Every structure is written in C-alpha cells, then in structure tokens.
C-alpha cells in the first residue's frame, strides 16, 4: 500500500470531513501522514485511528481580519511546502484541502516530479469572503480568490468537492469538469448510526430543539435564538440546546441573556468531540439548521442536517436551492432563510404536531438516508486514490 500525505488548515480532531477521508485511507491499508493546525495545549504529533497527525503552529489562536487570516495561511503554506520539499519522493499521493485554495501549490515540487495531487474544495472561498467581510462582487479580493481557485484546480491532478452544484460552479470558472469528483459530506455511519427511536417522553417534558456545529454568523444561530424568544409563550416547556464552538459564541450567549432566555437556551462548554454528539442530541424533538440567506449558504448541503436524518430527528431548514434538491416538504419543515418569524412559526407547528414530526423523520430516512451512506460513498474517494496511484506507476 502507499504512503499518502494530507494537509488541511484545520484542527484535525474537529474536522469530520478530513478525518473521514484520512481514516478511510488508513482502513484501506495506506500509511497516512496528515499535517494540520495545532491548537493550544495539543501535542506536536499524535496517532489517531491509524493516522499520523503532525501539527503546525499558528500565529494566533483565532484570526479576526482578512490580513490575519492571510498571514496565518502563508505560515501554514510555508510549513507544508518545506515538509514536501524535504521529502519530495516519500509520498505516492498528496491530498490538500482548502481553505485556502493556494495551499495546493505547496505540493509544486512533488507535482513536478510526477506525484499526483488532489485539491479538495470544501468551501468556495469567493462566496465565503463575500459574506464574512461584507464585500461585493467588484472587490479586488473576490477577483483574486476566483483567480487562485481557478489555477489551483488547473494545477491539481484531480479536484474533489462536496456537492454537484459546487462541481458546476467550479467548471464554469474554468476547471475542467472531467477533473472534478463529488465526495459528499455524509455522516460517518460508525458514529451516527440509525437506532430505534427513544421511548416516549413523559407529560410535561421540555420540547427540545438542537443545533450542533460551528458557531458562525452565516449559520444563523442568532436567528434561532430570536425565534425561541418569540415563542416562549406558545411552548410552555422548551429547550434550545446549542452545541459547539466558534467566533460567535460570546455574542450568542450575550444575545440569549439580553432576551432573558437563560432558562431556555443552553450552550455546551465549547468544542464537543464529534463522537459524543449523538448522545447529546438523540432525545431532540427537532434539529434546527438556521442558515442565513447568502451565496455561500445557498450552495451548502449542511452535514448537521444529514446527521439529524440519520438519527431520526425531524429537521427545520431553510429552502435553499441545494437543500431543495434533496429534500421536500414531506421530509423536512421549511422556513424562510434569515426570517426569525418564519422560523418561530415552523417551531410552533412542529411542537403542536407530533405526527408530522414522526412522518418527517421517517420520510427523510427512507428517501435520503437509505440512498446515501458514507460506508458506501467513500468508495468514490478510494477508487480515485487507486486510479491516481496506478496512473503514476504506469
């Protein structure tokens, strides 16, 4: 089997997609070396589920501005480049995850020597820049991000992305469609395993709604909190459980306190390992995916939604174009993206209609959950890896 190098500007333990990919390779018998970003208090290197994880330092724990992100990206690029420069022929395959897109060029020396390189596009950087920094399409940064995205895709031997709409967008921006492969962000079914529904709750038990994942503005957790404030009189016993960490955490806690929701909205103490998520949300009556409406969220198929489906939790979601491609009103409860009144109405409707909650979870599991499984879908990735390695050997 092959020795494979992977890199991502992320915390390895906290990024389910890169972990699924790396562990799939390790399970297939490959030796996997993964370079990630080190968080305070973590060791410089460790082995996790057969993956050799080495960790690079950052300039600071959390970046707030475009300049800080760029400087930290450049530091990680330099560390990745130097590692591969020192070991140009050690690896049979190199897999680089965005963001940033230009990180893939750190593999330029091995690529010149014939080593195949995968560029994995988790997110479209121009769309995220538009939302995060309140820019518009004419901003010079958008043009620069589209340019690096284009050349990163052209440079790579193959491009992975998470959904067919992203494949279309990338091909329209000049990356050859034949190079682009879709590897969906499906839940790891070793962790999010379908089980029998929990026993009925006793009378008077709280109506539990959950959100788990990154706490970022574009994901709209504040909209869910505002919606909860509007319906507190309509649902006598209610809990909105927010699980995760991110840049918005302190602001969201302050918002909850300002609205007097301390007894209704609860927060985890911070980051929660993905392995523990099912136990924290399995008793939920509804899962909330409160995305804001923007170009970046319109192309998302949120992994948390797919995890709710796998666990049999009915979901309240915005009807974005991507979500609407996979789910209809018999599978999820829709609301108008960014509208706390619409979200509040959806919450109340599901509260008053337990039969609908059951029907939504059953239909979503039948029409989506049975079709899409990571245990089968990962073969898309493993077959691509085998093909690239075989082509190199040939």
Coordinates of C-alpha atoms in Angstrom, one line a residue:
X1 CA 0.0 0.0 0.0
X2 CA 1.0 3.6 -0.5
X3 CA 2.3 6.4 1.8
X4 CA 0.0 9.3 1.4
X5 CA 0.4 12.9 2.6
X6 CA -2.6 15.1 3.5
X7 CA -2.8 18.7 4.7
X8 CA -5.5 21.0 5.9
X9 CA -5.5 24.3 7.7
X10 CA -7.8 23.0 10.3
X11 CA -7.8 21.2 13.7
X12 CA -7.8 17.5 12.7
X13 CA -9.9 16.3 15.7
X14 CA -12.6 18.9 14.9
X15 CA -13.0 18.5 11.2
X16 CA -15.2 15.5 10.4
X17 CA -14.6 15.5 6.6
X18 CA -10.8 15.3 6.7
X19 CA -11.0 12.7 9.4
X20 CA -13.4 10.5 7.4
X21 CA -11.1 10.7 4.4
X22 CA -7.9 10.1 6.3
X23 CA -9.3 7.2 8.3
X24 CA -10.8 5.6 5.1
X25 CA -7.3 5.5 3.6
X26 CA -5.8 4.1 6.8
X27 CA -8.5 1.4 7.0
X28 CA -7.7 0.5 3.3
X29 CA -4.1 -0.2 4.4
X30 CA -2.4 3.0 3.4
X31 CA 0.1 4.9 5.6
X32 CA -1.4 8.4 6.1
X33 CA 0.6 11.4 7.3
X34 CA -1.6 14.4 8.0
X35 CA -0.4 18.0 8.6
X36 CA -2.9 20.1 10.5
X37 CA -3.0 23.3 12.5
X38 CA -2.1 22.9 16.2
X39 CA -4.4 24.3 18.9
X40 CA -3.1 25.4 22.3
X41 CA -2.4 22.5 24.7
X42 CA -2.2 19.9 21.9
X43 CA 0.9 17.8 21.3
X44 CA 3.1 18.4 18.2
X45 CA 2.2 14.9 16.9
X46 CA -0.1 12.0 17.7
X47 CA -1.6 9.0 16.0
X48 CA -5.4 9.0 15.7
X49 CA -7.2 5.9 14.4
X50 CA -4.1 4.9 12.5
X51 CA -3.4 8.4 11.0
X52 CA -0.1 10.0 11.8
X53 CA -1.1 13.6 12.6
X54 CA 1.6 16.3 12.8
X55 CA 0.6 19.8 13.9
X56 CA 1.9 23.1 12.8
X57 CA 1.8 26.2 15.0
X58 CA -0.3 29.3 14.0
X59 CA 0.4 33.0 14.5
X60 CA -2.6 33.3 16.9
X61 CA -5.4 31.1 18.2
X62 CA -8.2 32.9 16.4
X63 CA -7.9 35.2 13.4
X64 CA -10.3 38.1 13.1
X65 CA -9.3 40.1 10.0
X66 CA -8.5 39.3 6.4
X67 CA -4.9 40.3 7.0
X68 CA -4.6 38.0 10.0
X69 CA -6.1 35.0 8.0
X70 CA -3.7 35.7 5.1
X71 CA -0.7 35.8 7.3
X72 CA -1.6 32.6 9.1
X73 CA -2.4 30.9 5.8
X74 CA 1.0 31.9 4.5
X75 CA 2.7 30.5 7.5
X76 CA 0.9 27.2 7.1
X77 CA 1.7 27.2 3.4
X78 CA 5.4 27.6 4.2
X79 CA 5.4 24.8 6.7
X80 CA 3.6 22.5 4.2
X81 CA 5.9 23.5 1.3
X82 CA 9.1 22.9 3.4
X83 CA 7.9 19.5 4.6
X84 CA 7.2 18.4 1.0
X85 CA 10.4 20.0 -0.3
X86 CA 12.4 17.9 2.2
X87 CA 10.5 14.7 1.2
X88 CA 9.7 15.2 -2.5
X89 CA 9.5 11.5 -3.3
X90 CA 8.3 10.0 0.0
X91 CA 4.7 10.1 -0.9
X92 CA 2.8 8.3 -3.6
X93 CA -0.1 10.8 -3.4
X94 CA -0.7 14.2 -1.9
X95 CA -4.2 15.4 -0.8
X96 CA -4.5 19.1 0.0
X97 CA -7.7 20.5 1.5
X98 CA -8.9 24.1 1.1
X99 CA -9.1 26.7 2.6
X100 CA -7.0 28.4 1.3
X101 CA -7.0 27.2 -2.3
X102 CA -3.4 28.3 -2.9
X103 CA -2.3 25.8 -0.3
X104 CA -2.3 23.2 -3.0
X105 CA 0.7 24.9 -4.6
X106 CA 2.8 23.8 -1.6
X107 CA 2.9 20.5 -3.4
X108 CA 4.6 22.0 -6.5
X109 CA 7.9 20.2 -6.2
X110 CA 6.4 16.6 -5.8
X111 CA 3.9 17.5 -8.6
X112 CA 6.8 18.4 -10.9
X113 CA 8.3 15.0 -10.1
X114 CA 5.1 13.2 -11.1
X115 CA 3.4 12.7 -7.8
X116 CA -0.4 13.1 -8.2
X117 CA -2.1 15.9 -6.2
X118 CA -5.8 16.1 -5.1
X119 CA -7.2 19.5 -4.4
X120 CA -10.2 19.1 -2.0
X121 CA -12.6 22.1 -2.2
X122 CA -14.7 22.1 1.0
X123 CA -16.0 25.6 0.5
X124 CA -15.9 28.2 -2.2
X125 CA -13.7 31.0 -0.9
X126 CA -15.1 33.8 -3.0
X127 CA -18.6 33.2 -1.6
X128 CA -17.3 32.9 2.0
X129 CA -15.3 36.2 1.6
X130 CA -18.4 38.0 0.3
X131 CA -20.4 37.1 3.5
X132 CA -17.6 37.2 6.1
X133 CA -16.2 40.6 5.2
X134 CA -19.4 42.2 3.7
X135 CA -17.7 42.6 0.3
X136 CA -19.3 42.8 -3.1
X137 CA -18.5 41.1 -6.4
X138 CA -16.4 44.1 -7.6
X139 CA -14.0 43.8 -4.6
X140 CA -10.4 43.1 -5.7
X141 CA -10.3 40.3 -3.2
X142 CA -13.1 38.4 -5.0
X143 CA -11.2 38.6 -8.3
X144 CA -8.0 37.4 -6.5
X145 CA -9.9 34.5 -4.8
X146 CA -11.5 33.4 -8.1
X147 CA -8.1 33.5 -9.8
X148 CA -6.4 31.3 -7.2
X149 CA -9.3 28.9 -7.2
X150 CA -9.1 28.6 -11.0
X151 CA -5.3 28.0 -11.0
X152 CA -5.4 25.6 -8.0
X153 CA -7.9 23.4 -9.9
X154 CA -5.9 23.5 -13.1
X155 CA -2.7 22.6 -11.1
X156 CA -4.1 19.6 -9.3
X157 CA -4.3 16.1 -10.8
X158 CA -7.9 15.8 -9.6
X159 CA -10.4 18.1 -7.7
X160 CA -12.8 16.9 -5.0
X161 CA -15.8 18.9 -3.9
X162 CA -18.8 18.3 -1.7
X163 CA -21.9 18.7 -4.0
X164 CA -22.9 18.7 -7.6
X165 CA -23.7 22.5 -7.6
X166 CA -20.2 23.2 -6.5
X167 CA -18.9 21.0 -9.3
X168 CA -20.9 23.0 -11.8
X169 CA -19.7 26.3 -10.4
X170 CA -16.1 25.2 -10.4
X171 CA -16.3 24.0 -14.0
X172 CA -18.0 27.3 -15.0
X173 CA -15.0 29.1 -13.5
X174 CA -12.6 27.2 -15.8
X175 CA -11.7 24.0 -14.1
X176 CA -12.1 21.0 -16.5
X177 CA -15.2 19.2 -15.5
X178 CA -13.6 15.8 -16.1
X179 CA -11.2 16.5 -13.2
X180 CA -13.9 17.3 -10.7
X181 CA -15.3 14.5 -8.5
X182 CA -18.1 14.8 -5.9
X183 CA -17.4 13.4 -2.4
X184 CA -20.5 14.4 -0.3
X185 CA -20.2 15.4 3.3
X186 CA -22.1 12.4 4.6
X187 CA -22.2 11.5 8.3
X188 CA -19.8 8.8 9.5
X189 CA -22.2 5.9 10.0
X190 CA -19.9 4.4 12.6
X191 CA -20.8 7.4 14.8
X192 CA -24.2 8.5 13.5
X193 CA -25.8 5.1 13.4
X194 CA -29.5 4.8 12.9
X195 CA -31.2 3.4 16.0
X196 CA -34.7 2.7 17.4
X197 CA -36.4 6.0 18.3
X198 CA -36.2 6.9 22.0
X199 CA -39.1 6.0 24.3
X200 CA -42.0 8.5 24.6
X201 CA -41.3 11.4 26.8
X202 CA -43.3 11.9 30.0
X203 CA -46.0 14.5 30.1
X204 CA -44.5 17.9 30.7
X205 CA -41.1 17.1 29.4
X206 CA -39.5 20.0 27.5
X207 CA -39.8 20.3 23.8
X208 CA -36.1 20.0 22.9
X209 CA -34.6 21.7 19.8
X210 CA -30.9 21.3 19.0
X211 CA -28.2 23.0 16.9
X212 CA -24.8 21.5 16.8
X213 CA -21.7 22.6 14.9
X214 CA -19.7 25.8 14.2
X215 CA -21.0 29.0 15.8
X216 CA -20.6 31.4 12.9
X217 CA -22.7 34.3 11.7
X218 CA -23.6 32.9 8.3
X219 CA -25.0 29.8 10.0
X220 CA -27.7 31.9 11.7
X221 CA -27.7 30.7 15.3
X222 CA -28.8 34.1 16.4
X223 CA -31.9 33.8 14.3
X224 CA -32.8 30.6 16.1
X225 CA -32.3 32.3 19.5
X226 CA -34.5 35.2 18.4
X227 CA -37.2 32.8 17.2
X228 CA -37.1 31.0 20.5
X229 CA -37.7 34.3 22.3
X230 CA -40.8 34.9 20.2
X231 CA -42.5 31.6 21.0
X232 CA -41.7 31.2 24.7
X233 CA -45.4 31.9 25.5
X234 CA -46.6 29.3 22.9
X235 CA -44.4 26.4 24.2
X236 CA -44.6 26.2 28.0
X237 CA -41.6 23.9 28.4
X238 CA -38.9 24.4 25.8
X239 CA -35.2 24.0 25.4
X240 CA -32.9 25.2 22.6
X241 CA -29.7 23.3 23.0
X242 CA -26.7 24.9 21.2
X243 CA -23.6 22.6 21.0
X244 CA -20.3 23.7 19.5
X245 CA -17.7 26.4 19.4
X246 CA -16.8 29.3 17.1
X247 CA -16.3 33.0 16.7
X248 CA -19.9 33.9 17.6
X249 CA -20.1 32.1 20.9
X250 CA -19.8 35.1 23.2
X251 CA -22.1 37.2 21.1
X252 CA -24.7 34.5 21.1
X253 CA -24.5 34.0 24.9
X254 CA -24.9 37.8 25.3
X255 CA -28.0 37.8 23.0
X256 CA -29.6 34.9 24.9
X257 CA -29.1 36.8 28.2
X258 CA -30.4 40.1 26.7
X259 CA -33.6 38.3 25.6
X260 CA -34.0 36.6 29.1
X261 CA -33.6 33.1 27.7
X262 CA -31.1 31.7 30.3
X263 CA -33.6 29.1 31.3
X264 CA -34.4 28.1 27.7
X265 CA -31.2 28.4 25.7
X266 CA -28.2 26.2 26.8
X267 CA -24.7 26.2 25.5
X268 CA -22.1 23.5 25.6
X269 CA -18.8 24.5 27.3
X270 CA -17.2 24.8 23.9
X271 CA -16.0 22.3 21.3
X272 CA -17.6 18.9 21.6
X273 CA -15.9 15.8 20.0
X274 CA -18.0 14.5 17.1
X275 CA -18.1 11.1 18.7
X276 CA -20.2 12.4 21.6
X277 CA -22.7 14.4 19.5
X278 CA -25.3 11.6 19.1
X279 CA -25.6 11.1 22.8
X280 CA -26.2 14.8 23.3
X281 CA -28.9 15.2 20.6
X282 CA -30.7 11.9 20.3
X283 CA -33.5 13.0 22.6
X284 CA -34.2 16.1 20.5
X285 CA -37.7 16.7 19.2
X286 CA -36.3 18.8 16.3
X287 CA -33.0 19.7 14.8
X288 CA -32.5 23.4 13.7
X289 CA -30.5 24.4 10.6
X290 CA -31.0 28.2 10.7
X291 CA -28.8 29.3 7.8
X292 CA -28.8 32.9 6.7
X293 CA -29.6 33.6 3.0
X294 CA -26.3 34.3 1.1
X295 CA -24.4 32.9 -1.8
X296 CA -22.2 30.8 0.5
X297 CA -25.1 29.1 2.4
X298 CA -27.3 28.7 -0.7
X299 CA -24.8 26.1 -2.1
X300 CA -24.4 24.2 1.2
X301 CA -25.9 20.8 2.0
X302 CA -25.3 21.0 5.8
X303 CA -23.8 17.9 7.3
X304 CA -25.8 18.6 10.5
X305 CA -29.0 18.1 8.6
X306 CA -27.8 14.8 7.3
X307 CA -26.8 13.8 10.8
X308 CA -30.3 14.6 12.1
X309 CA -31.7 12.5 9.3
X310 CA -29.5 9.6 10.2
X311 CA -30.5 9.8 13.8
X312 CA -34.2 10.1 13.0
X313 CA -34.6 13.7 14.3
X314 CA -37.1 15.8 12.3
X315 CA -35.4 19.0 10.9
X316 CA -36.3 22.6 10.4
X317 CA -34.4 24.1 7.5
X318 CA -34.4 27.0 5.0
X319 CA -35.4 26.1 1.5
X320 CA -32.2 26.9 -0.3
X321 CA -31.6 25.6 -3.8
X322 CA -29.2 22.9 -2.7
X323 CA -31.3 21.6 0.2
X324 CA -34.4 21.7 -2.0
X325 CA -32.6 19.4 -4.5
X326 CA -32.6 16.6 -1.9
X327 CA -35.5 17.3 0.4
X328 CA -39.1 18.3 0.1
X329 CA -41.8 19.4 2.5
X330 CA -42.7 15.8 3.3
X331 CA -39.1 15.3 4.6
X332 CA -38.3 18.5 6.4
X333 CA -40.0 21.5 7.9
X334 CA -39.1 24.6 5.7
X335 CA -38.9 28.2 6.8
X336 CA -37.8 31.4 5.0
X337 CA -34.0 31.8 5.4
X338 CA -33.0 34.6 7.7
X339 CA -36.5 35.2 8.9
X340 CA -36.9 34.6 12.7
X341 CA -40.7 35.0 12.4
X342 CA -40.9 32.2 9.8
X343 CA -38.6 30.0 11.9
X344 CA -40.6 30.7 15.0
X345 CA -43.8 29.6 13.2
X346 CA -42.1 26.4 12.0
X347 CA -41.0 25.6 15.6
X348 CA -44.6 26.1 16.9
X349 CA -46.1 24.0 14.1
X350 CA -43.8 21.0 14.8
X351 CA -44.4 21.4 18.5
X352 CA -48.2 21.1 18.0
X353 CA -48.0 18.2 15.5
X354 CA -46.1 15.2 16.8
X355 CA -47.5 13.0 14.0
X356 CA -45.8 15.4 11.4
X357 CA -42.6 15.1 13.3
X358 CA -42.7 11.4 13.0
X359 CA -43.6 11.5 9.4
X360 CA -40.8 13.9 8.5
X361 CA -38.2 11.7 10.2
X362 CA -39.5 8.5 8.6
X363 CA -39.7 10.1 5.1
X364 CA -36.2 11.7 5.3
X365 CA -34.7 8.4 6.4
X366 CA -36.5 6.5 3.6
X367 CA -35.8 8.9 0.7
X368 CA -32.4 10.2 1.7
X369 CA -30.9 8.2 4.4
X370 CA -31.2 4.8 2.7
X371 CA -29.6 6.2 -0.5
X372 CA -26.6 7.9 0.9
X373 CA -24.2 6.2 3.2
X374 CA -20.5 7.1 4.0
X375 CA -19.6 3.4 4.2
X376 CA -20.5 3.1 0.5
X377 CA -19.9 6.6 -0.7
X378 CA -16.3 6.6 0.5
X379 CA -15.5 4.2 -2.4
X380 CA -15.7 7.3 -4.7
X381 CA -12.6 8.6 -2.8
X382 CA -10.8 5.2 -2.5
X383 CA -11.3 4.5 -6.2
X384 CA -10.0 7.9 -7.2
X385 CA -6.9 7.4 -5.0
X386 CA -6.3 4.0 -6.5
X387 CA -6.6 5.3 -10.0
X388 CA -4.2 8.2 -9.4
X389 CA -1.6 6.0 -7.8
X390 CA -1.9 3.4 -10.6
X391 CA -1.6 6.1 -13.3
X392 CA 1.6 7.4 -11.6
X393 CA 3.0 3.9 -11.5
X394 CA 2.1 3.3 -15.2

